[in-house]
Amino acid sequence: MENMRLGRAENPAGHGSKEVKGKTHTYYQVLIDARDCPHISQRSQTEAVTFLANHDDSRALYAIPGLDYVSHEDILPYTSTDQVPIQHELFERFLLYDQTKAPPFVARETLRAWQEKNHPWLELSDVHRETTENIRVTVIPFYMGMREAQNSHVYWWRYCIRLENLDSDVVQLRERHWRIFSLSGTLETVRGRGVVGREPVLSKEQPAFQYSSHVSLQASSGHMWGTFRFERPDGSHFDVRIPPFSLESNKDEKTPPSGLHW
């Protein structure tokens, strides 16, 4: 479970709202049940935590599949009598069934050691939200590590984007427009169709779409912001703001794990 600072300031005109820092918001790190994966049709792929190896001459990108982050407001109460209620390769490695507990599971030492080792690459720093015309965009950035490349440092981040249609009208994401500023002084513009090869439809039946992507800078920090262009059924378009968010490296240069060991 992670707590981070997040707040909300509503636009009096009602056309949009912007999240500003000001309160604690709770997110949970969760294991995705393998039985749910075929039904997650609004995902381009199963979510995964990614990080770099700790060898400067290695280009290895490690992934821990089936991990995601869920806001407390999206949690639904659920109780299972199964000793293994979630099908995930990490479940039984992390949790031990104990019928005397409520809920009947306790953390194994493996989980505690894994959390301590990987926490720098799993922790949330800030959650950024903004709503435009009832489309809410949530951005969660993660620092992945640094690489040596041609006598310079290259810093990498992963960012998770969640799009939510808060209205009953159907809309479709058509284009993305990113601005990426680096502390080194560069400003890059990225335009393209859809996101991660998809042009998701957000409807009342499937109101949300979530994906992750990566960005690198030749500086230890920077900023990203932009817009998503959506299309209505009548063919008209509107732009949804992506809230500006910081790309910050871990100043104490924590050493990323070189792999998972059990």
mmCIF file of C-alpha atoms in Angstrom:
data_model
loop_
_atom_site.group_PDB
_atom_site.id
_atom_site.type_symbol
_atom_site.label_atom_id
_atom_site.label_comp_id
_atom_site.label_asym_id
_atom_site.label_seq_id
_atom_site.Cartn_x
_atom_site.Cartn_y
_atom_site.Cartn_z
ATOM 1 C CA MET A 1 0.000 0.000 0.000
ATOM 2 C CA GLU A 2 1.242 3.471 -0.855
ATOM 3 C CA ASN A 3 0.149 6.904 0.295
ATOM 4 C CA MET A 4 0.960 10.004 -1.688
ATOM 5 C CA ARG A 5 -0.016 13.632 -1.766
ATOM 6 C CA LEU A 6 -2.902 14.467 -4.015
ATOM 7 C CA GLY A 7 -5.659 17.032 -4.022
ATOM 8 C CA ARG A 8 -8.349 18.474 -6.268
ATOM 9 C CA ALA A 9 -9.292 21.962 -7.381
ATOM 10 C CA GLU A 10 -12.521 22.146 -9.385
ATOM 11 C CA ASN A 11 -13.001 24.498 -12.314
ATOM 12 C CA PRO A 12 -15.948 26.761 -11.404
ATOM 13 C CA ALA A 13 -17.098 26.750 -15.030
ATOM 14 C CA GLY A 14 -17.572 22.997 -14.848
ATOM 15 C CA HIS A 15 -15.574 22.268 -18.010
ATOM 16 C CA GLY A 16 -12.659 20.672 -16.248
ATOM 17 C CA SER A 17 -10.832 20.127 -13.016
ATOM 18 C CA LYS A 18 -7.193 19.971 -12.039
ATOM 19 C CA GLU A 19 -5.627 17.967 -9.269
ATOM 20 C CA VAL A 20 -3.242 19.837 -7.018
ATOM 21 C CA LYS A 21 -1.205 18.594 -4.099
ATOM 22 C CA GLY A 22 -2.914 18.898 -0.786
ATOM 23 C CA LYS A 23 -4.095 15.614 0.691
ATOM 24 C CA THR A 24 -3.088 11.999 1.100
ATOM 25 C CA HIS A 25 -4.542 9.532 -1.365
ATOM 26 C CA THR A 26 -4.178 5.780 -0.897
ATOM 27 C CA TYR A 27 -3.160 3.371 -3.654
ATOM 28 C CA TYR A 28 -2.693 -0.386 -3.375
ATOM 29 C CA GLN A 29 -0.163 -2.501 -5.177
ATOM 30 C CA VAL A 30 -2.079 -5.555 -6.357
ATOM 31 C CA LEU A 31 -1.538 -8.899 -8.050
ATOM 32 C CA ILE A 32 -3.640 -9.422 -11.174
ATOM 33 C CA ASP A 33 -5.508 -12.738 -11.200
ATOM 34 C CA ALA A 34 -4.432 -14.699 -14.272
ATOM 35 C CA ARG A 35 -8.075 -15.694 -14.869
ATOM 36 C CA ASP A 36 -8.947 -12.036 -15.422
ATOM 37 C CA CYS A 37 -6.320 -11.360 -18.076
ATOM 38 C CA PRO A 38 -8.374 -12.673 -21.065
ATOM 39 C CA HIS A 39 -11.224 -10.363 -20.058
ATOM 40 C CA ILE A 40 -9.170 -7.185 -19.751
ATOM 41 C CA SER A 41 -10.054 -6.213 -23.297
ATOM 42 C CA GLN A 42 -9.355 -2.529 -22.723
ATOM 43 C CA ARG A 43 -5.710 -3.221 -21.958
ATOM 44 C CA SER A 44 -3.126 -3.599 -24.689
ATOM 45 C CA GLN A 45 -1.164 -5.893 -22.388
ATOM 46 C CA THR A 46 -1.049 -7.045 -18.795
ATOM 47 C CA GLU A 47 0.505 -4.422 -16.573
ATOM 48 C CA ALA A 48 4.047 -5.013 -15.321
ATOM 49 C CA VAL A 49 6.588 -3.215 -13.166
ATOM 50 C CA THR A 50 9.773 -2.559 -15.123
ATOM 51 C CA PHE A 51 13.267 -1.576 -14.012
ATOM 52 C CA LEU A 52 16.826 -1.606 -15.299
ATOM 53 C CA ALA A 53 19.595 -4.019 -14.401
ATOM 54 C CA ASN A 54 22.374 -2.626 -12.238
ATOM 55 C CA HIS A 55 25.223 -3.207 -14.679
ATOM 56 C CA ASP A 56 26.267 -0.162 -16.667
ATOM 57 C CA ASP A 57 27.179 -2.263 -19.681
ATOM 58 C CA SER A 58 23.867 -4.126 -19.648
ATOM 59 C CA ARG A 59 20.768 -3.076 -21.533
ATOM 60 C CA ALA A 60 18.581 -5.571 -19.722
ATOM 61 C CA LEU A 61 15.085 -4.430 -18.844
ATOM 62 C CA TYR A 62 13.479 -6.556 -16.166
ATOM 63 C CA ALA A 63 9.724 -6.888 -15.787
ATOM 64 C CA ILE A 64 7.543 -8.184 -12.986
ATOM 65 C CA PRO A 65 4.298 -9.064 -14.800
ATOM 66 C CA GLY A 66 0.855 -8.985 -13.309
ATOM 67 C CA LEU A 67 1.385 -6.098 -10.883
ATOM 68 C CA ASP A 68 -0.814 -3.013 -10.930
ATOM 69 C CA TYR A 69 -1.814 -0.018 -8.814
ATOM 70 C CA VAL A 70 -5.401 0.539 -7.729
ATOM 71 C CA SER A 71 -6.869 3.595 -6.060
ATOM 72 C CA HIS A 72 -8.706 3.077 -2.774
ATOM 73 C CA GLU A 73 -11.834 4.557 -4.346
ATOM 74 C CA ASP A 74 -11.865 1.744 -6.922
ATOM 75 C CA ILE A 75 -11.647 -1.098 -4.386
ATOM 76 C CA LEU A 76 -14.680 -3.387 -4.034
ATOM 77 C CA PRO A 77 -15.000 -5.579 -0.897
ATOM 78 C CA TYR A 78 -14.469 -9.248 -1.643
ATOM 79 C CA THR A 79 -14.056 -12.314 0.548
ATOM 80 C CA SER A 80 -13.038 -15.771 -0.630
ATOM 81 C CA THR A 81 -12.940 -19.083 1.188
ATOM 82 C CA ASP A 82 -10.219 -20.419 -1.139
ATOM 83 C CA GLN A 83 -6.779 -20.901 0.320
ATOM 84 C CA VAL A 84 -5.401 -19.560 -2.959
ATOM 85 C CA PRO A 85 -8.023 -17.000 -4.056
ATOM 86 C CA ILE A 86 -5.766 -15.350 -6.666
ATOM 87 C CA GLN A 87 -3.981 -17.179 -9.453
ATOM 88 C CA HIS A 88 -0.608 -15.491 -9.692
ATOM 89 C CA GLU A 89 2.847 -17.029 -9.488
ATOM 90 C CA LEU A 90 3.811 -14.696 -6.646
ATOM 91 C CA PHE A 91 0.752 -15.282 -4.439
ATOM 92 C CA GLU A 92 1.893 -18.420 -2.617
ATOM 93 C CA ARG A 93 5.478 -17.141 -2.519
ATOM 94 C CA PHE A 94 4.326 -14.012 -0.746
ATOM 95 C CA LEU A 95 1.364 -15.065 1.402
ATOM 96 C CA LEU A 96 0.659 -17.961 3.756
ATOM 97 C CA TYR A 97 -2.849 -19.179 4.559
ATOM 98 C CA ASP A 98 -3.701 -18.840 8.262
ATOM 99 C CA GLN A 99 -7.318 -19.550 9.186
ATOM 100 C CA THR A 100 -6.889 -17.832 12.559
ATOM 101 C CA LYS A 101 -6.374 -14.468 10.862
ATOM 102 C CA ALA A 102 -8.899 -12.131 9.258
ATOM 103 C CA PRO A 103 -8.338 -12.001 6.354
ATOM 104 C CA PRO A 104 -6.789 -15.485 6.621
ATOM 105 C CA PHE A 105 -3.371 -14.668 5.145
ATOM 106 C CA VAL A 106 -0.048 -13.549 6.599
ATOM 107 C CA ALA A 107 3.021 -12.223 4.839
ATOM 108 C CA ARG A 108 5.879 -14.642 4.298
ATOM 109 C CA GLU A 109 9.447 -13.549 4.914
ATOM 110 C CA THR A 110 9.889 -13.730 1.142
ATOM 111 C CA LEU A 111 7.412 -10.871 0.731
ATOM 112 C CA ARG A 112 9.105 -8.717 3.358
ATOM 113 C CA ALA A 113 12.532 -9.255 1.808
ATOM 114 C CA TRP A 114 11.177 -8.610 -1.691
ATOM 115 C CA GLN A 115 9.500 -5.372 -0.604
ATOM 116 C CA GLU A 116 12.667 -4.119 1.047
ATOM 117 C CA LYS A 117 14.774 -4.928 -1.997
ATOM 118 C CA ASN A 118 12.421 -3.616 -4.679
ATOM 119 C CA HIS A 119 10.659 -0.773 -2.909
ATOM 120 C CA PRO A 120 12.603 1.987 -4.756
ATOM 121 C CA TRP A 121 11.196 0.711 -8.053
ATOM 122 C CA LEU A 122 7.661 0.099 -6.809
ATOM 123 C CA GLU A 123 6.927 3.192 -4.747
ATOM 124 C CA LEU A 124 4.687 5.983 -5.976
ATOM 125 C CA SER A 125 5.922 9.546 -5.699
ATOM 126 C CA ASP A 126 2.987 11.610 -6.935
ATOM 127 C CA VAL A 127 -0.275 10.962 -8.691
ATOM 128 C CA HIS A 128 -1.379 13.631 -11.155
ATOM 129 C CA ARG A 129 -4.986 14.036 -12.281
ATOM 130 C CA GLU A 130 -6.886 16.397 -14.509
ATOM 131 C CA THR A 131 -10.390 16.262 -15.960
ATOM 132 C CA THR A 132 -11.442 17.821 -19.268
ATOM 133 C CA GLU A 133 -15.021 17.513 -20.558
ATOM 134 C CA ASN A 134 -15.666 14.538 -18.262
ATOM 135 C CA ILE A 135 -12.544 12.654 -19.354
ATOM 136 C CA ARG A 136 -10.213 12.151 -16.398
ATOM 137 C CA VAL A 137 -6.524 11.547 -17.012
ATOM 138 C CA THR A 138 -4.406 10.082 -14.204
ATOM 139 C CA VAL A 139 -0.614 9.910 -14.524
ATOM 140 C CA ILE A 140 1.718 7.989 -12.192
ATOM 141 C CA PRO A 141 5.462 8.307 -12.954
ATOM 142 C CA PHE A 142 8.137 5.862 -11.749
ATOM 143 C CA TYR A 143 11.902 6.299 -11.864
ATOM 144 C CA MET A 144 13.559 3.198 -13.341
ATOM 145 C CA GLY A 145 17.273 3.929 -13.157
ATOM 146 C CA MET A 146 20.244 5.364 -15.044
ATOM 147 C CA ARG A 147 22.429 4.031 -17.844
ATOM 148 C CA GLU A 148 25.851 4.946 -19.158
ATOM 149 C CA ALA A 149 25.679 5.585 -22.909
ATOM 150 C CA GLN A 150 28.498 7.081 -25.026
ATOM 151 C CA ASN A 151 30.147 8.807 -22.070
ATOM 152 C CA SER A 152 26.862 10.317 -20.890
ATOM 153 C CA HIS A 153 24.115 9.400 -18.442
ATOM 154 C CA VAL A 154 20.676 8.381 -19.685
ATOM 155 C CA TYR A 155 17.864 8.410 -17.114
ATOM 156 C CA TRP A 156 14.749 6.284 -17.593
ATOM 157 C CA TRP A 157 11.197 6.566 -16.297
ATOM 158 C CA ARG A 158 8.039 4.533 -16.670
ATOM 159 C CA TYR A 159 4.714 6.320 -16.551
ATOM 160 C CA CYS A 160 1.281 4.789 -16.122
ATOM 161 C CA ILE A 161 -1.688 6.520 -17.788
ATOM 162 C CA ARG A 162 -5.309 5.882 -16.857
ATOM 163 C CA LEU A 163 -8.120 7.360 -18.962
ATOM 164 C CA GLU A 164 -11.648 7.404 -17.538
ATOM 165 C CA ASN A 165 -14.890 8.489 -19.170
ATOM 166 C CA LEU A 166 -17.027 9.990 -16.397
ATOM 167 C CA ASP A 167 -19.952 10.561 -18.763
ATOM 168 C CA SER A 168 -22.350 8.205 -20.563
ATOM 169 C CA ASP A 169 -21.415 9.441 -24.043
ATOM 170 C CA VAL A 170 -19.128 7.215 -26.116
ATOM 171 C CA VAL A 171 -15.779 8.709 -27.142
ATOM 172 C CA GLN A 172 -12.700 7.300 -28.882
ATOM 173 C CA LEU A 173 -9.067 8.280 -28.401
ATOM 174 C CA ARG A 174 -7.561 9.211 -31.762
ATOM 175 C CA GLU A 175 -4.290 11.082 -31.218
ATOM 176 C CA ARG A 176 -1.674 11.919 -28.606
ATOM 177 C CA HIS A 177 0.456 15.053 -28.384
ATOM 178 C CA TRP A 178 3.326 15.071 -25.879
ATOM 179 C CA ARG A 179 5.796 17.788 -24.882
ATOM 180 C CA ILE A 180 8.886 16.505 -23.076
ATOM 181 C CA PHE A 181 11.243 18.996 -21.421
ATOM 182 C CA SER A 182 14.654 17.953 -20.120
ATOM 183 C CA LEU A 183 16.759 19.796 -17.555
ATOM 184 C CA SER A 184 19.506 19.696 -20.183
ATOM 185 C CA GLY A 185 17.497 22.324 -22.061
ATOM 186 C CA THR A 186 15.837 20.245 -24.770
ATOM 187 C CA LEU A 187 12.124 20.336 -25.595
ATOM 188 C CA GLU A 188 10.757 17.437 -27.636
ATOM 189 C CA THR A 189 7.356 17.176 -29.305
ATOM 190 C CA VAL A 190 5.808 13.755 -29.930
ATOM 191 C CA ARG A 191 2.640 13.292 -31.988
ATOM 192 C CA GLY A 192 0.992 10.087 -33.095
ATOM 193 C CA ARG A 193 -2.143 8.049 -33.597
ATOM 194 C CA GLY A 194 -3.671 6.540 -30.459
ATOM 195 C CA VAL A 195 -1.537 5.098 -27.664
ATOM 196 C CA VAL A 196 0.517 1.868 -27.590
ATOM 197 C CA GLY A 197 -0.933 0.909 -30.951
ATOM 198 C CA ARG A 198 -4.537 1.277 -29.786
ATOM 199 C CA GLU A 199 -7.353 3.768 -30.271
ATOM 200 C CA PRO A 200 -9.498 2.773 -27.295
ATOM 201 C CA VAL A 201 -13.222 3.441 -27.093
ATOM 202 C CA LEU A 202 -14.454 4.693 -23.709
ATOM 203 C CA SER A 203 -18.114 3.880 -23.115
ATOM 204 C CA LYS A 204 -20.478 3.428 -20.193
ATOM 205 C CA GLU A 205 -19.851 -0.330 -20.359
ATOM 206 C CA GLN A 206 -16.042 0.026 -20.560
ATOM 207 C CA PRO A 207 -15.250 3.485 -19.216
ATOM 208 C CA ALA A 208 -11.522 3.102 -18.499
ATOM 209 C CA PHE A 209 -8.319 2.334 -20.362
ATOM 210 C CA GLN A 210 -4.889 2.061 -18.741
ATOM 211 C CA TYR A 211 -1.417 1.598 -20.195
ATOM 212 C CA SER A 212 2.247 2.155 -19.380
ATOM 213 C CA SER A 213 5.081 3.571 -21.448
ATOM 214 C CA HIS A 214 8.687 4.697 -20.995
ATOM 215 C CA VAL A 215 10.728 7.834 -21.582
ATOM 216 C CA SER A 216 14.433 8.623 -21.306
ATOM 217 C CA LEU A 217 16.313 11.903 -20.780
ATOM 218 C CA GLN A 218 19.970 12.873 -20.825
ATOM 219 C CA ALA A 219 19.368 14.750 -17.591
ATOM 220 C CA SER A 220 18.400 13.742 -14.076
ATOM 221 C CA SER A 221 15.020 15.481 -14.246
ATOM 222 C CA GLY A 222 12.450 16.986 -16.562
ATOM 223 C CA HIS A 223 8.745 17.455 -17.193
ATOM 224 C CA MET A 224 6.072 16.005 -19.474
ATOM 225 C CA TRP A 225 2.645 17.303 -20.429
ATOM 226 C CA GLY A 226 0.329 17.289 -23.428
ATOM 227 C CA THR A 227 -3.115 16.418 -24.765
ATOM 228 C CA PHE A 228 -5.154 13.482 -25.999
ATOM 229 C CA ARG A 229 -7.523 14.116 -28.900
ATOM 230 C CA PHE A 230 -10.873 12.334 -28.641
ATOM 231 C CA GLU A 231 -13.609 11.853 -31.229
ATOM 232 C CA ARG A 232 -17.359 11.877 -30.580
ATOM 233 C CA PRO A 233 -19.848 9.686 -32.502
ATOM 234 C CA ASP A 234 -20.852 12.714 -34.624
ATOM 235 C CA GLY A 235 -17.262 13.074 -35.859
ATOM 236 C CA SER A 236 -16.374 16.157 -33.815
ATOM 237 C CA HIS A 237 -13.136 16.259 -31.835
ATOM 238 C CA PHE A 238 -11.981 17.710 -28.525
ATOM 239 C CA ASP A 239 -8.665 17.815 -26.682
ATOM 240 C CA VAL A 240 -8.163 16.467 -23.175
ATOM 241 C CA ARG A 241 -5.297 17.856 -21.145
ATOM 242 C CA ILE A 242 -2.609 15.559 -19.762
ATOM 243 C CA PRO A 243 -1.601 17.047 -16.401
ATOM 244 C CA PRO A 244 2.045 18.203 -16.239
ATOM 245 C CA PHE A 245 4.193 15.861 -14.188
ATOM 246 C CA SER A 246 7.800 15.818 -13.078
ATOM 247 C CA LEU A 247 10.393 13.245 -14.025
ATOM 248 C CA GLU A 248 12.706 13.077 -11.019
ATOM 249 C CA SER A 249 15.584 10.676 -10.451
ATOM 250 C CA ASN A 250 16.371 9.197 -7.075
ATOM 251 C CA LYS A 251 19.078 11.508 -5.805
ATOM 252 C CA ASP A 252 20.571 8.886 -3.507
ATOM 253 C CA GLU A 253 21.080 6.626 -6.553
ATOM 254 C CA LYS A 254 19.540 3.489 -5.095
ATOM 255 C CA THR A 255 20.899 0.382 -6.778
ATOM 256 C CA PRO A 256 18.237 -1.361 -8.844
ATOM 257 C CA PRO A 257 17.947 -5.111 -8.454
ATOM 258 C CA SER A 258 19.779 -7.271 -10.958
ATOM 259 C CA GLY A 259 16.911 -9.741 -11.062
ATOM 260 C CA LEU A 260 14.462 -11.629 -8.903
ATOM 261 C CA HIS A 261 15.815 -14.297 -6.592
ATOM 262 C CA TRP A 262 13.784 -16.534 -4.321
#
